[in-house]
Short mmCIF file of C-alpha atoms in Angstrom, two decimals:
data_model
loop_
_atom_site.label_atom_id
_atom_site.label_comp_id
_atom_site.label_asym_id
_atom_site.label_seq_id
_atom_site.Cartn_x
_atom_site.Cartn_y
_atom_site.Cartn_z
CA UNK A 1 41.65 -78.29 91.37
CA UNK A 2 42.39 -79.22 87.68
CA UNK A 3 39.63 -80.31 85.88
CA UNK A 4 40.13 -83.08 83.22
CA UNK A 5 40.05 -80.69 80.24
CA UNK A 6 42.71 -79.09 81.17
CA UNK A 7 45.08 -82.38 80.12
CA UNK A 8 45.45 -83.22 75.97
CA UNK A 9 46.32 -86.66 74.84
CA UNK A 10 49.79 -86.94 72.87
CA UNK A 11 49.63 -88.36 69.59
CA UNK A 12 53.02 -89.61 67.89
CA UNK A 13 53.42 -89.19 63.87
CA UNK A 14 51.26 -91.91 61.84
CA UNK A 15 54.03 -92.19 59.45
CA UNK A 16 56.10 -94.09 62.18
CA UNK A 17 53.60 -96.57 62.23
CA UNK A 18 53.29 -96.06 66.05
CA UNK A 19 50.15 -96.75 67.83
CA UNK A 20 48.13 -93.10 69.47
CA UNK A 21 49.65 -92.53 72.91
CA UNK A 22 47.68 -91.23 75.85
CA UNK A 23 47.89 -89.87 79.02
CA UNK A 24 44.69 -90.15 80.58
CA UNK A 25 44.29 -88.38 83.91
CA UNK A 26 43.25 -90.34 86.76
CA UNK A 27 41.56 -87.84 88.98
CA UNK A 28 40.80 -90.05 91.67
CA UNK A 29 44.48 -91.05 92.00
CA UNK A 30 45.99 -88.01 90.88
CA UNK A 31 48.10 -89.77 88.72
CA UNK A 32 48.44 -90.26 84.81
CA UNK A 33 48.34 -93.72 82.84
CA UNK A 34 50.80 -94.40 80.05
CA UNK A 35 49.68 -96.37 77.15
CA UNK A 36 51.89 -99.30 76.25
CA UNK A 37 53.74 -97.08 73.33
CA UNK A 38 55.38 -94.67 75.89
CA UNK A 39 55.63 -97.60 77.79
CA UNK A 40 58.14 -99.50 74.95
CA UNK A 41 60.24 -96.39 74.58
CA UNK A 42 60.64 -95.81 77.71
CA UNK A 43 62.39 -99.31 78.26
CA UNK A 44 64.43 -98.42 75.08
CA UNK A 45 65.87 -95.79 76.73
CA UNK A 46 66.59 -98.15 79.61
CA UNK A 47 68.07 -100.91 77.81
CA UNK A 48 70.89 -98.08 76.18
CA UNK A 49 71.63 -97.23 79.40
CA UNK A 50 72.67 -100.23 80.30
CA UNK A 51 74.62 -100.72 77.48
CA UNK A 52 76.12 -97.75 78.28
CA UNK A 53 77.22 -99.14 81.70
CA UNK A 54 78.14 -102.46 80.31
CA UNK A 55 80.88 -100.53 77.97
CA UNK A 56 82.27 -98.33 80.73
CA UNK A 57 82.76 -101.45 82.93
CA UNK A 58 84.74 -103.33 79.94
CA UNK A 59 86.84 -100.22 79.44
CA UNK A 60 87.92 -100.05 83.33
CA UNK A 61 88.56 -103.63 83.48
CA UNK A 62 90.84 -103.13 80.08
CA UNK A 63 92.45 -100.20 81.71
CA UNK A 64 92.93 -102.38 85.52
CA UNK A 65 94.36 -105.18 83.67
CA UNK A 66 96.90 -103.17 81.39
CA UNK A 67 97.86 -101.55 84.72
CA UNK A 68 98.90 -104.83 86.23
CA UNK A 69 100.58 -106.04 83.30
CA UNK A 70 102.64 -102.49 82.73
CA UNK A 71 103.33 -102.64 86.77
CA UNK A 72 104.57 -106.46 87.04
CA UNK A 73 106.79 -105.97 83.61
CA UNK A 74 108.67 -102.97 85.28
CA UNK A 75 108.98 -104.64 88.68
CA UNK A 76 110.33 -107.93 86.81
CA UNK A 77 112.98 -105.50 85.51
CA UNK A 78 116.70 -105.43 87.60
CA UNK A 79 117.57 -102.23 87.82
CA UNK A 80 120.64 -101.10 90.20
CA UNK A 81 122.11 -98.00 90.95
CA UNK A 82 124.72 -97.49 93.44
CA UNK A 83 128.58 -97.02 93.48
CA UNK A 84 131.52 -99.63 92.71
CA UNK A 85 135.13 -99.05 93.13
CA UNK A 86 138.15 -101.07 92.02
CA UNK A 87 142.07 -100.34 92.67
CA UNK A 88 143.49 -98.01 90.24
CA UNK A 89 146.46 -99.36 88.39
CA UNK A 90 147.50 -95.71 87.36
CA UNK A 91 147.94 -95.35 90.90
CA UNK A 92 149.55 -98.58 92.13
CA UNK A 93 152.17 -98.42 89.41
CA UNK A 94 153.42 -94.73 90.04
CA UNK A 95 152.07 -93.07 86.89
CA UNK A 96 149.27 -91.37 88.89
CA UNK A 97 149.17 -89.13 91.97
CA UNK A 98 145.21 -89.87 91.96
CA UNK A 99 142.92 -91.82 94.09
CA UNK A 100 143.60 -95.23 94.94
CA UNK A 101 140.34 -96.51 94.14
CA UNK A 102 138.52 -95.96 90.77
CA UNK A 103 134.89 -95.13 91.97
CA UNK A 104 131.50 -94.79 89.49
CA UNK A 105 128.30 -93.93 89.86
CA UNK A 106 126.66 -97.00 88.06
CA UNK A 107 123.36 -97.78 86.73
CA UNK A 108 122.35 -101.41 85.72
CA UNK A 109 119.31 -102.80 83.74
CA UNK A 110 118.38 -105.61 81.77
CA UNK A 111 119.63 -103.99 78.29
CA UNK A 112 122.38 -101.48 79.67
CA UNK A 113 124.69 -100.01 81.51
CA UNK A 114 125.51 -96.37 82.29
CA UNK A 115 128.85 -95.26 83.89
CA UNK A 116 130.10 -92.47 85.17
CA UNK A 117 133.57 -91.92 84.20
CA UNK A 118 135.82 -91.39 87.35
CA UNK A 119 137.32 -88.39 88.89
CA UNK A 120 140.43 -88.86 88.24
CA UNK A 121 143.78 -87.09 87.20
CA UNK A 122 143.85 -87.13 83.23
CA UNK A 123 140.07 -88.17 82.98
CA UNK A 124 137.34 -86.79 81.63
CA UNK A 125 133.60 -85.51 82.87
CA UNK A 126 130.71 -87.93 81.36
CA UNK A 127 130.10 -91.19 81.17
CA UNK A 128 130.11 -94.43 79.26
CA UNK A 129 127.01 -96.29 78.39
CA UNK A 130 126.62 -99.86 76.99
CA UNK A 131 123.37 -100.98 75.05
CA UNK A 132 122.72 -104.96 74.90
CA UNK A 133 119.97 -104.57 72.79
CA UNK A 134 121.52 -102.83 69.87
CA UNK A 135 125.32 -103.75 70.35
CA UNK A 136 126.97 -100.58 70.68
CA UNK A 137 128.45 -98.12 73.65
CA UNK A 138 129.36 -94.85 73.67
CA UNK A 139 131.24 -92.45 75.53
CA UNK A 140 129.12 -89.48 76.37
CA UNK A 141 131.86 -86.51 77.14
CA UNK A 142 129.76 -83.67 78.92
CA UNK A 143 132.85 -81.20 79.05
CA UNK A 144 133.12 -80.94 75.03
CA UNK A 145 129.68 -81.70 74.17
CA UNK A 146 130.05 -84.89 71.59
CA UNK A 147 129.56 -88.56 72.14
CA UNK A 148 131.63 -91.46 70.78
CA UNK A 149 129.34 -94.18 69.35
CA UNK A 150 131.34 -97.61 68.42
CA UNK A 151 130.22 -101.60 68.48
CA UNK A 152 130.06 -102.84 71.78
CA UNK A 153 133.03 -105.27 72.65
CA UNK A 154 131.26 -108.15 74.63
CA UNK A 155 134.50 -109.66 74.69
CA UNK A 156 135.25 -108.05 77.10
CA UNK A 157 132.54 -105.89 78.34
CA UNK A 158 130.50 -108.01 81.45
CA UNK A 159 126.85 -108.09 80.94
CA UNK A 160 124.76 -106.61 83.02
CA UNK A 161 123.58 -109.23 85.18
CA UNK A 162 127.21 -110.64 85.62
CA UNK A 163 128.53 -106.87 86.19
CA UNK A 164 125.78 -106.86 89.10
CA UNK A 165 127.02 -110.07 90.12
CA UNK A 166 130.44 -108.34 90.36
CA UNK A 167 130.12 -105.37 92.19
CA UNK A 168 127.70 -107.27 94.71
CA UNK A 169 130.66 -110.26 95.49
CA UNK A 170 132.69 -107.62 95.44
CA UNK A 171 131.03 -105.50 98.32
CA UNK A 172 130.85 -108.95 100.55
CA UNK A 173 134.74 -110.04 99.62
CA UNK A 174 134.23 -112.80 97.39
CA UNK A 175 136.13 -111.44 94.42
CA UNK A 176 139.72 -110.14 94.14
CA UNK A 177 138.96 -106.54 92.85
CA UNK A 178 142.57 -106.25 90.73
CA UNK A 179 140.76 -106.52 88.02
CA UNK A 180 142.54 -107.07 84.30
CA UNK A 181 143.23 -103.73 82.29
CA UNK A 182 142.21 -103.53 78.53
CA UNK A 183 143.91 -100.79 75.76
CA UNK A 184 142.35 -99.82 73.15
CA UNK A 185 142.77 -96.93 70.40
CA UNK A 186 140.14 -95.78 68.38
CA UNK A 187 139.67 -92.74 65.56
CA UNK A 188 136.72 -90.85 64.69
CA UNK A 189 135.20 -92.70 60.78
CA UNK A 190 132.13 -90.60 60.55
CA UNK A 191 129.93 -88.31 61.77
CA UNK A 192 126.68 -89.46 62.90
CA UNK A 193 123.72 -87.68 61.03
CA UNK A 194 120.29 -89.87 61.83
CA UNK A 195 120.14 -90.30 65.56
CA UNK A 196 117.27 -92.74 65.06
CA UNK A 197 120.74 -95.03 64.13
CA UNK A 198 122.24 -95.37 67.48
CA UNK A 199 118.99 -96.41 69.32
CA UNK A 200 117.23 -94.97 72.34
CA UNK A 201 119.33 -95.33 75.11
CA UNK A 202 122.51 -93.87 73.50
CA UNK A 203 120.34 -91.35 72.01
CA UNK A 204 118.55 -89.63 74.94
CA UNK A 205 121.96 -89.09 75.88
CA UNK A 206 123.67 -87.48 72.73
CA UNK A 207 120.20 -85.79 71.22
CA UNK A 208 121.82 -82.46 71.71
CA UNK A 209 125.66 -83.53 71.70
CA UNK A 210 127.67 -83.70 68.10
CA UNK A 211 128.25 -87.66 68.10
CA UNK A 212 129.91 -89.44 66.32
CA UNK A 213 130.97 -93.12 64.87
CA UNK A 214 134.25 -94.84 66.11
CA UNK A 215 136.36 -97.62 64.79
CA UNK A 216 139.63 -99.09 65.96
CA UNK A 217 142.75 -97.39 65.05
CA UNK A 218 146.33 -98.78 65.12
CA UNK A 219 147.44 -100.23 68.30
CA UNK A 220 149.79 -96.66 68.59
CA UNK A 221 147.98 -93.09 67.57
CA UNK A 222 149.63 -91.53 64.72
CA UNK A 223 149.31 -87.41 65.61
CA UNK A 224 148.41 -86.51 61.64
CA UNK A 225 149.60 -83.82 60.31
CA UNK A 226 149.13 -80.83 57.27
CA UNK A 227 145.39 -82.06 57.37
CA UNK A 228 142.76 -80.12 57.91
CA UNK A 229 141.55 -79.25 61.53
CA UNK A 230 138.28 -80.55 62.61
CA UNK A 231 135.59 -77.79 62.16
CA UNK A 232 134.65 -76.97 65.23
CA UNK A 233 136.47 -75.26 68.11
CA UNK A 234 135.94 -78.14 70.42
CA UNK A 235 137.70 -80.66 68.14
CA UNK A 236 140.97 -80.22 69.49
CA UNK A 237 144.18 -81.72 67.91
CA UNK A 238 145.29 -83.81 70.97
CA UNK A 239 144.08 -87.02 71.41
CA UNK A 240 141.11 -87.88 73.82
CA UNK A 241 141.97 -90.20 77.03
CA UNK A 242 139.09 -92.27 79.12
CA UNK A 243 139.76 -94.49 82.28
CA UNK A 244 136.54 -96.73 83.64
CA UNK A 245 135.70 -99.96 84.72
CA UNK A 246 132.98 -102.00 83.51
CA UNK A 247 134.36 -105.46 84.16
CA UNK A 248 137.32 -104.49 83.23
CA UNK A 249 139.55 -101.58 83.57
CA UNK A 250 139.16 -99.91 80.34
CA UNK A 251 142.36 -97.29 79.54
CA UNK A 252 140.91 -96.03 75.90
CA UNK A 253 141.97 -93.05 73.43
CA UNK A 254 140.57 -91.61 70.34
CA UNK A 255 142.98 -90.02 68.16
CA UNK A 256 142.90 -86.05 67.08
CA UNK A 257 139.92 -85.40 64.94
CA UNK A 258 139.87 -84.33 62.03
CA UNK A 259 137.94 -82.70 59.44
CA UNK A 260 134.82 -84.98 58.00
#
């Protein structure tokens, strides 16, 4: 048994102006009473903690609702990706011994569209893609390693809600797939140094490709010649040939490239 001496009472420093606080032993109890000083702090501490808890609730309500927000904007999204296929013309007119249908690997959202260029005799490996958001395409060709950045044509070029539109009438019958054929010749004007230029979507494509800027050339390529040849290996003197559909069937060449 403790006797009462063996307890001290707690004093806290005068020069916080804080009353003496004491624990004074209650030996019939067995317990100790706190003065109204240890008392106060001791609802301080309290009131911080729920602070404390207050703050951590805000910040998971924050976080809950800029879940909901981030997860209804991407499901509002339209996003496709699937297959379409249209009669080749190469093939209906003789000038092809390739498949009869042109068929892509497509993917659709709201600000582009990605293509994969057809297997086809003549054709390329890569793909085309279209930004809506900046207004340009480019043809991303994987088997040389560059990409062709030029203004989008939306002249021609569906959007991509009314290319979705197309491809889904088209799988139920609704639309005549002969669809119209569009030529066009371009050159090579410039080489593309700030990749920053040509947006994100184009971009993440070409980040480790030699890309470069388009504009339209003659309506027949002129094969140059006693200039320069283009300084790498994999600028080749012949001119470049892509067949696609993206609303329409594009048939589209880029002349020989030169040296920049």
């Amino acid at each position: 048994m403790k006797n009462e001496a063996d307890f001290m009472e707690v004093e806290l420093p005068m020069d916080l102006e804080t009353p003496i606080v004491t624990k004074d032993y209650d030996a019939g109890a067995g317990k100790a009473a706190l003065s109204p000083a240890v008392m106060a702090v001791t609802v301080v501490r309290k009131n911080r903690c729920y602070c404390t808890l207050l703050l951590l609730i805000a910040l998971l309500l924050l976080s809950l609702l800029g879940g909901v927000y981030l997860y209804r904007h991407m499901i509002n999204r339209h996003r496709y990706r699937g297959f379409c296929g249209v009669p080749n013309p190469e093939y209906r007119s003789g000038n092809m011994g390739g498949p009869e249908y042109l068929t892509e690997a497509v993917e659709i959202d709201d600000d582009y569209e990605k293509i994969e260029l057809p297997k086809v005799e003549g054709n390329r490996f890569g793909h085309v893609l279209h930004d809506f958001y900046l207004n340009l395409s480019a043809i991303i060709d994987v088997e040389s390693h560059r990409c062709f950045v030029m203004a989008l044509n939306r002249s021609v070029v569906q959007p991509p809600r009314s290319l979705l539109e197309y491809i889904i009438r088209s799988m139920n019958g609704d639309y005549d797939l002969n669809a119209v054929t569009v030529e066009e010749n371009y050159e090579v004007e410039k080489e593309v140094t700030d990749m920053s230029s040509v947006g994100y979507f184009i971009e993440r494509e070409c980040y480790s490709y030699d890309t470069y800027v388009l504009k339209k050339s003659p309506t027949h390529i002129v094969e140059k010649r006693g200039i320069k040849k283009a300084k790498n290996a994999n600028d080749i003197e012949k001119s470049l040939s892509f067949l696609y559909f993206d609303g329409v069937i594009h048939k589209l060449k880029i002349a020989p490239m030169m040296a920049l």
